Short mmCIF file of C-alpha atoms in Angstrom, two decimals:
data_model
loop_
_atom_site.label_atom_id
_atom_site.label_comp_id
_atom_site.label_asym_id
_atom_site.label_seq_id
_atom_site.Cartn_x
_atom_site.Cartn_y
_atom_site.Cartn_z
CA MET A 19 155.92 106.69 60.42
CA LYS A 20 157.92 109.61 61.51
CA GLY A 21 157.22 113.05 59.70
CA ILE A 22 160.04 113.94 57.39
CA TRP A 23 159.31 117.59 56.68
CA GLY A 24 162.53 119.62 56.02
CA GLY A 25 163.56 123.00 54.52
CA GLY A 26 159.96 124.29 54.74
CA LEU A 27 159.14 121.98 51.98
CA VAL A 28 157.85 118.54 51.43
CA GLY A 29 159.88 115.45 52.17
CA LEU A 30 159.52 112.42 49.83
CA LEU A 31 159.60 109.13 51.94
CA MET A 32 160.91 106.30 49.80
CA SER A 33 160.43 102.66 51.14
CA ILE A 34 162.55 100.15 49.44
CA SER A 35 160.46 97.10 49.48
CA ALA A 36 161.58 93.80 50.95
CA ILE A 37 159.68 91.73 48.17
CA GLY A 38 156.25 90.82 47.32
CA HIS A 39 155.02 88.40 49.98
CA GLY A 40 154.14 84.92 49.20
CA ALA A 41 154.45 81.47 50.53
CA ASP A 42 156.36 79.36 48.03
CA ILE A 43 158.28 77.46 50.70
CA GLU A 44 161.48 76.24 49.39
CA SER A 45 165.10 76.09 50.49
CA TYR A 46 168.61 75.17 49.57
CA VAL A 47 172.30 75.36 49.77
CA VAL A 48 173.98 75.85 46.32
CA GLY A 49 177.08 73.65 45.69
CA GLY A 50 176.67 71.97 49.10
CA THR A 51 177.31 68.45 50.26
CA PRO A 52 175.04 66.39 52.45
CA VAL A 53 175.48 66.59 56.29
CA ARG A 54 176.34 63.40 58.04
CA PRO A 55 175.81 62.28 61.52
CA GLY A 56 179.47 62.61 62.35
CA ASP A 57 179.49 66.10 61.26
CA ASP A 58 177.79 67.19 64.37
CA LEU A 59 175.66 69.91 63.16
CA ARG A 60 173.15 69.00 66.01
CA TRP A 61 172.22 72.75 66.61
CA MET A 62 170.41 73.00 63.27
CA ALA A 63 166.64 73.50 63.47
CA SER A 64 163.89 73.66 60.70
CA LEU A 65 161.17 76.16 61.01
CA ARG A 66 157.81 74.49 59.79
CA ASN A 67 154.64 75.98 58.63
CA THR A 68 151.70 74.28 60.37
CA THR A 69 149.07 75.61 58.08
CA ALA A 70 150.87 73.98 55.07
CA ASP A 71 151.66 70.38 55.43
CA THR A 72 154.16 71.23 58.23
CA SER A 73 156.66 72.06 55.52
CA HIS A 74 160.13 73.64 55.98
CA PHE A 75 160.24 77.33 55.20
CA CYS A 76 163.34 78.72 57.09
CA GLY A 77 166.31 77.45 59.16
CA GLY A 78 167.36 78.25 62.61
CA SER A 79 169.86 77.39 65.34
CA ILE A 80 169.47 75.99 68.70
CA VAL A 81 170.31 78.52 71.47
CA ASN A 82 169.44 76.52 74.54
CA GLU A 83 166.82 73.77 75.58
CA ARG A 84 163.96 76.07 74.73
CA TRP A 85 164.91 78.62 72.37
CA VAL A 86 165.88 78.78 68.65
CA LEU A 87 167.57 81.80 66.74
CA THR A 88 166.31 82.79 63.27
CA ALA A 89 165.70 85.67 60.87
CA ALA A 90 162.97 88.08 61.63
CA HIS A 91 161.79 88.14 57.99
CA CYS A 92 160.98 84.39 58.52
CA VAL A 93 158.27 85.43 60.86
CA VAL A 94 157.14 89.00 60.07
CA GLN A 95 154.81 88.90 57.04
CA GLY A 96 152.19 91.08 55.05
CA ASP A 97 152.13 93.87 52.60
CA ILE A 98 153.86 97.13 53.17
CA GLY A 99 151.70 99.04 55.67
CA ASN A 100 150.04 95.79 56.72
CA GLU A 101 152.68 93.72 58.24
CA TYR A 102 152.13 91.36 61.26
CA THR A 103 154.12 88.76 63.20
CA VAL A 104 153.15 85.19 62.57
CA PRO A 105 151.55 83.79 65.66
CA PRO A 106 152.96 80.84 67.40
CA ASN A 107 150.11 78.49 66.50
CA ASN A 108 151.21 78.77 62.90
CA LEU A 109 154.69 77.70 63.69
CA ALA A 110 156.66 74.52 64.63
CA VAL A 111 160.33 73.78 64.95
CA MET A 112 161.72 70.34 63.97
CA VAL A 113 165.23 69.31 65.34
CA GLY A 114 167.19 66.16 65.66
CA THR A 115 166.94 64.90 62.13
CA LEU A 116 168.94 65.43 58.76
CA GLY A 117 165.77 64.88 56.59
CA SER A 118 163.47 67.59 55.36
CA GLU A 119 160.44 65.30 55.77
CA VAL A 120 158.67 64.62 59.13
CA THR A 121 159.14 60.93 59.77
CA ASP A 122 158.68 61.15 63.46
CA PRO A 123 156.21 63.56 65.15
CA SER A 124 158.23 63.65 68.27
CA ASP A 125 160.77 65.63 66.42
CA LEU A 126 158.35 68.48 66.00
CA TYR A 127 158.08 71.17 68.78
CA GLN A 128 155.26 73.64 69.15
CA VAL A 129 156.20 77.21 69.31
CA SER A 130 154.94 79.10 72.28
CA HIS A 131 156.54 82.51 71.86
CA VAL A 132 157.68 84.57 68.86
CA VAL A 133 160.14 87.46 69.83
CA VAL A 134 161.22 89.82 67.00
CA HIS A 135 164.02 92.34 67.45
CA PRO A 136 162.56 95.69 68.13
CA ASP A 137 164.62 97.46 65.49
CA TYR A 138 163.92 95.10 62.68
CA SER A 139 163.73 96.94 59.31
CA PRO A 140 162.28 94.85 56.41
CA TYR A 141 162.88 97.71 53.81
CA ALA A 142 165.10 100.78 53.68
CA VAL A 143 163.42 104.16 54.26
CA ILE A 144 164.84 107.17 52.63
CA SER A 145 164.17 110.64 53.56
CA ILE A 146 164.46 113.08 50.69
CA THR A 147 164.01 116.87 51.43
CA VAL A 148 164.10 119.59 48.94
CA ASP A 149 165.56 122.97 49.91
CA ASP A 150 164.70 126.38 48.75
CA ASP A 151 167.20 126.06 45.77
CA GLY A 152 165.28 122.85 44.72
CA LYS A 153 168.32 120.64 45.65
CA GLU A 154 167.37 117.34 46.86
CA ILE A 155 168.91 116.00 50.20
CA LYS A 156 168.76 112.34 50.56
CA GLU A 157 169.08 110.40 53.87
CA VAL A 158 168.63 106.68 54.48
CA THR A 159 166.95 106.63 57.96
CA GLN A 160 166.82 102.75 58.09
CA LEU A 161 168.33 100.10 56.03
CA ALA A 162 166.84 97.10 54.27
CA LEU A 163 166.75 93.78 55.90
CA ASP A 164 168.51 95.50 58.99
CA ASN A 165 168.55 93.85 62.66
CA ASP A 166 166.97 90.87 61.00
CA VAL A 167 166.92 88.69 64.02
CA ALA A 168 164.15 86.83 65.82
CA LEU A 169 163.78 84.21 68.65
CA LEU A 170 161.45 81.36 68.99
CA ARG A 171 160.46 79.56 72.20
CA VAL A 172 159.17 76.08 72.08
CA ASN A 173 156.60 74.36 74.35
CA ARG A 174 159.00 71.62 75.71
CA SER A 175 162.76 70.99 76.18
CA PHE A 176 164.80 69.99 73.28
CA PRO A 177 166.32 66.52 73.58
CA PHE A 178 169.91 67.23 74.92
CA PRO A 179 172.35 65.70 74.24
CA ARG A 180 170.61 64.12 71.12
CA VAL A 181 170.79 67.73 69.77
CA SER A 182 173.03 70.66 71.09
CA SER A 183 173.15 74.46 71.25
CA ILE A 184 175.32 76.45 68.86
CA LYS A 185 177.93 78.78 70.57
CA LEU A 186 177.12 82.43 69.63
CA ALA A 187 179.78 85.09 68.94
CA ASN A 188 179.65 87.86 71.62
CA SER A 189 180.89 91.16 70.66
CA GLN A 190 184.47 90.54 71.61
CA VAL A 191 184.62 87.03 70.08
CA ALA A 192 182.90 88.42 66.78
CA GLN A 193 185.67 91.02 66.55
CA GLY A 194 188.41 88.76 66.98
CA LEU A 195 187.10 86.15 64.58
CA GLU A 196 186.06 88.73 61.86
CA SER A 197 189.58 90.44 62.17
CA LYS A 198 191.21 86.82 61.50
CA LEU A 199 188.75 86.00 58.65
CA SER A 200 189.29 89.47 57.18
CA GLY A 201 192.95 88.84 57.17
CA GLU A 202 192.55 85.64 55.20
CA TRP A 203 190.47 87.22 52.29
CA ASN A 204 192.26 87.09 49.11
CA GLU A 205 190.39 88.06 45.95
CA ALA A 206 192.61 85.89 43.67
CA SER A 207 192.50 83.04 45.96
CA ARG A 208 189.63 82.84 48.02
CA PRO A 209 189.61 80.93 51.39
CA GLU A 210 186.97 78.48 52.59
CA ASN A 211 186.83 79.70 56.10
CA VAL A 212 182.97 80.05 56.95
CA MET A 213 180.16 77.46 56.50
CA VAL A 214 176.43 77.81 55.92
CA SER A 215 173.90 74.70 56.17
CA GLY A 216 170.28 74.35 55.30
CA TRP A 217 167.60 72.15 53.54
CA GLY A 218 166.43 72.30 49.94
CA SER A 219 167.33 72.82 46.31
CA THR A 220 170.87 72.57 45.09
CA LYS A 221 170.29 74.75 41.80
CA SER A 222 171.41 78.21 41.49
CA ASP A 223 167.83 79.16 39.94
CA GLY A 224 166.15 78.20 43.12
CA THR A 225 164.37 75.19 41.68
CA GLY A 226 164.26 71.74 43.31
CA ILE A 227 164.35 70.50 46.84
CA SER A 228 167.02 68.37 48.70
CA ASP A 229 165.57 65.96 51.14
CA THR A 230 168.48 66.25 53.48
CA LEU A 231 170.47 68.76 55.21
CA MET A 232 173.29 70.43 53.18
CA LYS A 233 176.28 72.53 54.07
CA ALA A 234 178.63 74.67 52.05
CA ASN A 235 181.94 76.31 52.66
CA LEU A 236 182.11 79.90 51.76
CA SER A 237 184.67 82.78 51.81
CA TYR A 238 184.11 85.41 54.44
CA LEU A 239 184.06 88.82 52.76
CA PRO A 240 185.49 91.88 54.82
CA ILE A 241 182.62 94.38 55.48
CA ALA A 242 184.53 97.16 53.65
CA ASP A 243 184.85 94.97 50.56
CA CYS A 244 181.17 93.91 50.91
CA PHE A 245 180.13 97.74 51.18
CA ASN A 246 182.00 98.43 47.89
CA LEU A 247 180.43 95.52 45.98
CA LEU A 248 176.87 96.28 47.18
CA GLU A 249 176.88 100.07 47.40
CA ARG A 250 179.52 101.38 45.20
CA GLY A 251 178.05 103.97 42.84
CA ASN A 252 174.57 104.27 44.67
CA ASP A 253 173.31 107.77 45.61
CA ALA A 254 172.28 106.24 48.94
CA HIS A 255 173.29 103.21 50.77
CA TYR A 256 170.37 100.84 51.24
CA VAL A 257 171.75 97.65 52.64
CA ILE A 258 175.19 98.44 54.27
CA ASP A 259 175.51 101.99 55.39
CA SER A 260 179.40 102.24 55.60
CA PRO A 261 182.64 100.18 55.34
CA THR A 262 182.58 99.73 59.11
CA ASN A 263 178.92 98.66 59.56
CA LEU A 264 178.26 96.49 62.57
CA THR A 265 174.72 95.06 61.85
CA LYS A 266 175.83 92.65 58.89
CA VAL A 267 178.45 90.23 57.83
CA CYS A 268 179.06 88.94 54.00
CA ALA A 269 180.26 85.93 52.15
CA LEU A 270 180.99 85.02 48.60
CA PRO A 271 181.46 81.74 46.82
CA PRO A 272 185.01 80.63 47.33
CA ASP A 273 185.26 78.99 43.81
CA VAL A 274 183.72 77.90 40.63
CA LEU A 275 181.42 74.86 40.42
CA PHE A 276 181.51 72.44 37.63
CA ASP A 277 178.76 70.08 35.88
CA HIS A 278 179.12 66.44 35.30
CA THR A 279 181.15 66.85 32.41
CA GLY A 280 183.72 69.08 33.92
CA ALA A 281 182.53 72.17 32.27
CA PRO A 282 182.49 75.35 34.56
CA LEU A 283 179.16 76.72 35.73
CA ASN A 284 178.35 80.40 36.18
CA TYR A 285 178.01 80.06 39.94
CA GLY A 286 179.63 78.92 43.05
CA PRO A 287 178.67 77.58 46.40
CA ASP A 288 176.42 79.86 48.38
CA SER A 289 173.26 80.24 50.72
CA CYS A 290 170.03 80.80 49.19
CA LYS A 291 166.30 80.51 49.38
CA GLY A 292 164.92 78.60 52.37
CA ASP A 293 168.36 78.98 54.33
CA SER A 294 166.93 82.24 55.75
CA GLY A 295 167.29 82.26 59.44
CA GLY A 296 170.15 79.45 59.40
CA PRO A 297 173.53 79.92 60.94
CA LEU A 298 176.80 81.25 59.29
CA VAL A 299 179.48 79.64 61.30
CA ALA A 300 183.39 79.81 61.73
CA LYS A 301 185.81 77.77 63.78
CA ASN A 302 187.37 79.28 66.73
CA SER A 303 190.90 78.52 68.12
CA ASP A 304 189.63 75.60 69.81
CA GLY A 305 188.23 74.13 66.64
CA ASP A 306 184.59 74.72 67.79
CA TRP A 307 182.04 76.05 65.43
CA VAL A 308 180.82 79.63 66.44
CA GLN A 309 177.92 81.39 65.02
CA LEU A 310 178.89 84.77 63.38
CA GLY A 311 175.72 85.36 61.17
CA ILE A 312 172.12 84.64 60.40
CA VAL A 313 171.14 84.00 56.76
CA SER A 314 169.33 87.10 55.62
CA GLY A 315 169.49 88.31 51.87
CA GLY A 316 171.33 89.20 48.89
CA PRO A 317 171.16 91.34 45.68
CA VAL A 318 168.96 90.55 42.72
CA GLY A 319 170.39 89.25 39.54
CA THR A 320 171.33 86.00 37.69
CA PRO A 321 172.17 83.57 38.85
CA VAL A 322 169.80 84.04 41.98
CA CYS A 323 172.38 82.68 44.24
CA GLY A 324 176.02 81.86 43.90
CA ALA A 325 177.13 84.89 42.01
CA TYR A 326 180.83 85.57 42.35
CA LEU A 327 180.61 89.24 42.94
CA ARG A 328 177.32 89.77 44.57
CA PRO A 329 177.73 88.80 48.31
CA GLY A 330 175.13 87.26 50.39
CA PHE A 331 174.56 89.29 53.75
CA TYR A 332 173.88 87.89 57.14
CA ALA A 333 172.80 89.60 60.49
CA ARG A 334 175.85 89.91 62.74
CA VAL A 335 175.28 87.98 65.69
CA GLY A 336 178.01 89.77 67.67
CA ASN A 337 175.99 92.97 67.56
CA TYR A 338 172.79 91.13 69.04
CA TYR A 339 174.55 88.85 71.58
CA GLU A 340 173.21 90.78 74.68
CA TRP A 341 169.74 91.12 73.41
CA ILE A 342 169.68 87.31 72.58
CA GLU A 343 171.11 86.39 75.93
CA LYS A 344 168.46 88.73 77.70
CA ASN A 345 165.53 87.21 75.99
CA VAL A 346 166.44 83.52 76.25
CA GLY A 347 166.84 83.93 80.07
CA THR A 348 163.08 84.93 80.41
CA ILE A 349 159.61 83.79 79.49
CA PRO A 350 157.87 86.57 77.42
CA GLU A 351 154.68 87.95 78.89
CA ALA A 352 153.00 87.88 75.55
CA PRO A 353 152.92 85.01 72.91
CA VAL A 354 154.18 87.63 70.18
CA THR A 355 156.57 90.61 70.70
CA ASN A 356 156.38 92.59 67.64
CA PRO A 357 159.08 94.88 66.05
CA ASP A 358 158.60 98.43 66.88
CA PHE A 359 157.44 99.49 63.28
CA ILE A 360 154.45 97.32 63.67
CA GLU A 361 151.95 99.23 65.75
CA GLY A 362 150.37 97.64 68.85
CA GLY A 363 153.73 96.41 70.52
CA ASN A 364 153.24 92.85 72.04
CA ASN A 365 150.24 91.10 70.70
CA GLU A 366 149.13 87.62 69.55
CA GLY A 367 149.58 88.32 65.97
CA GLU A 368 147.09 89.49 63.27
CA GLY A 369 146.67 88.59 59.66
CA GLY A 370 146.05 85.09 58.22
CA SER A 371 148.21 82.00 58.56
CA GLY A 372 149.28 81.54 54.96
CA GLY A 373 147.69 79.90 51.96
CA GLU A 374 145.51 82.52 50.30
CA SER A 375 145.68 86.23 50.88
CA GLY A 376 142.69 88.69 50.96
CA ASP A 377 143.60 89.80 47.32
CA GLY A 378 143.27 86.23 46.03
CA LYS A 379 146.80 85.46 45.73
CA THR A 380 147.98 81.99 46.53
CA ASP A 381 151.29 80.39 47.69
CA GLU A 382 152.24 79.82 43.93
CA ASP A 383 152.36 83.61 43.35
CA CYS A 384 155.68 84.10 44.99
CA ASN A 385 158.03 85.36 42.18
CA PRO A 386 161.78 84.41 42.88
CA ASN A 387 162.80 86.64 39.99
CA VAL A 388 161.24 89.96 41.22
CA SER A 389 163.74 92.73 41.50
CA GLY A 390 164.35 93.76 45.06
CA ILE A 391 165.60 92.62 48.42
CA SER A 392 165.48 88.62 48.21
CA PRO A 393 165.23 86.47 51.17
CA ASN A 394 166.07 82.80 51.01
CA ASN A 395 162.53 81.49 50.88
CA CYS A 396 159.05 82.92 50.16
CA ALA A 397 157.26 84.14 53.26
CA LEU A 398 153.92 83.10 54.67
CA ILE A 399 151.23 85.22 53.14
CA ALA A 400 149.17 87.56 55.31
CA ASP A 401 145.43 87.54 55.07
CA GLY A 402 143.81 90.86 53.88
CA GLY A 403 145.61 93.27 51.55
CA GLY A 404 146.31 97.00 52.47
CA ALA A 405 147.56 99.57 50.32
CA VAL A 406 149.95 102.10 51.49
CA ASN A 407 148.07 105.44 52.34
CA ILE A 408 149.11 108.38 50.35
CA PHE A 409 148.33 111.59 52.30
CA SER A 410 149.03 115.26 52.19
CA LEU A 411 152.23 115.83 50.08
CA VAL A 412 153.93 112.85 51.50
CA CYS A 413 153.94 109.70 49.33
CA LEU A 414 155.43 106.31 49.60
CA LEU A 415 157.47 105.15 46.76
CA ILE A 416 157.97 101.41 46.56
CA LEU A 417 161.32 100.34 44.95
CA LEU A 418 162.96 97.13 44.61
CA CYS A 419 166.80 96.85 45.09
CA CYS A 420 167.75 93.67 46.55
CA LYS A 421 166.13 90.49 47.92
CA LYS A 422 165.62 88.40 51.07
CA ARG A 423 166.87 84.92 50.80
CA TYR A 424 163.51 83.25 50.71
CA ASP A 425 161.95 84.57 47.34
#
């Protein structure tokens, strides 16, 4: 990490941890309805862990005949200071089916390349310098779950037109759609103007698994309102840096859900665990679905998902359109392209393939209630531990503020 010395005195580097890493592979859309063949969500993809019964652990969207778009935190694993990118031989993609179980091996596609956005930031880094008067000066040098974008290339072409690619919002399209959606926001009467889809549990506490693809309509939340809900009152901004942030978009439940007796529940529709990497979409003027976001994370609390005033956040596709287009038009030289914060650049991945970690933790150790950044499903475990080094007068303080949408 870069040095943070300032004012002639020591700087204290604080890393806001993304979460304890585990492999409790679950997923769900809270308050969703089953997707039917006529709904034409043929761009949905399921990421599978080949070392754990080829089970679903994240979502994705088909970009073209060989590439899938997903979240970086789905494929970057390991303890802080010992992160690695999951190698292709531990990953597969399933397309062309609504079910979560493998019923036809031909629906599975081997992953040949994993490309993570170079600026992916799994946790916030805050530089605190102390001046000669003892006053602390705090600066967030990178946000938590920022640039949470990755691409997977498969070893053979997807079966078009049985499946199809999603339309991605470029910068101009994103700006226009977001302006329109922001104009529809009404706190007292929330619109249903964006949609998320994924496989798994329908419960707000993250338990249970659905055996079919689910979808839910959500309310697009303007970024300025999202900034206020997530960051108001914080000394530093850990997830969204300003009311004009361009790396994330947000959404909230549009309404209250009710139980079978008609009694209101304490949550509404939302994306949640295991939906990580899946698309947040909106309709353009032609009535076509366009992908605006990639399911990333949300703040910790109860309920785990579906809270009325704790928005989920998504990587903003319009900000990464050119990077995506550039990469899906090439064949990477290496099987793995790491984010810049992982030393070694392009390599074939290090660490284990899930299951049991070097410190004896197993997949069942994932804690969905840990306070911190919460993803939408628990990650694959990295082999080998690795504590953060404490050196000189600089230390790493691990805090938990939110959660990825997989824990």
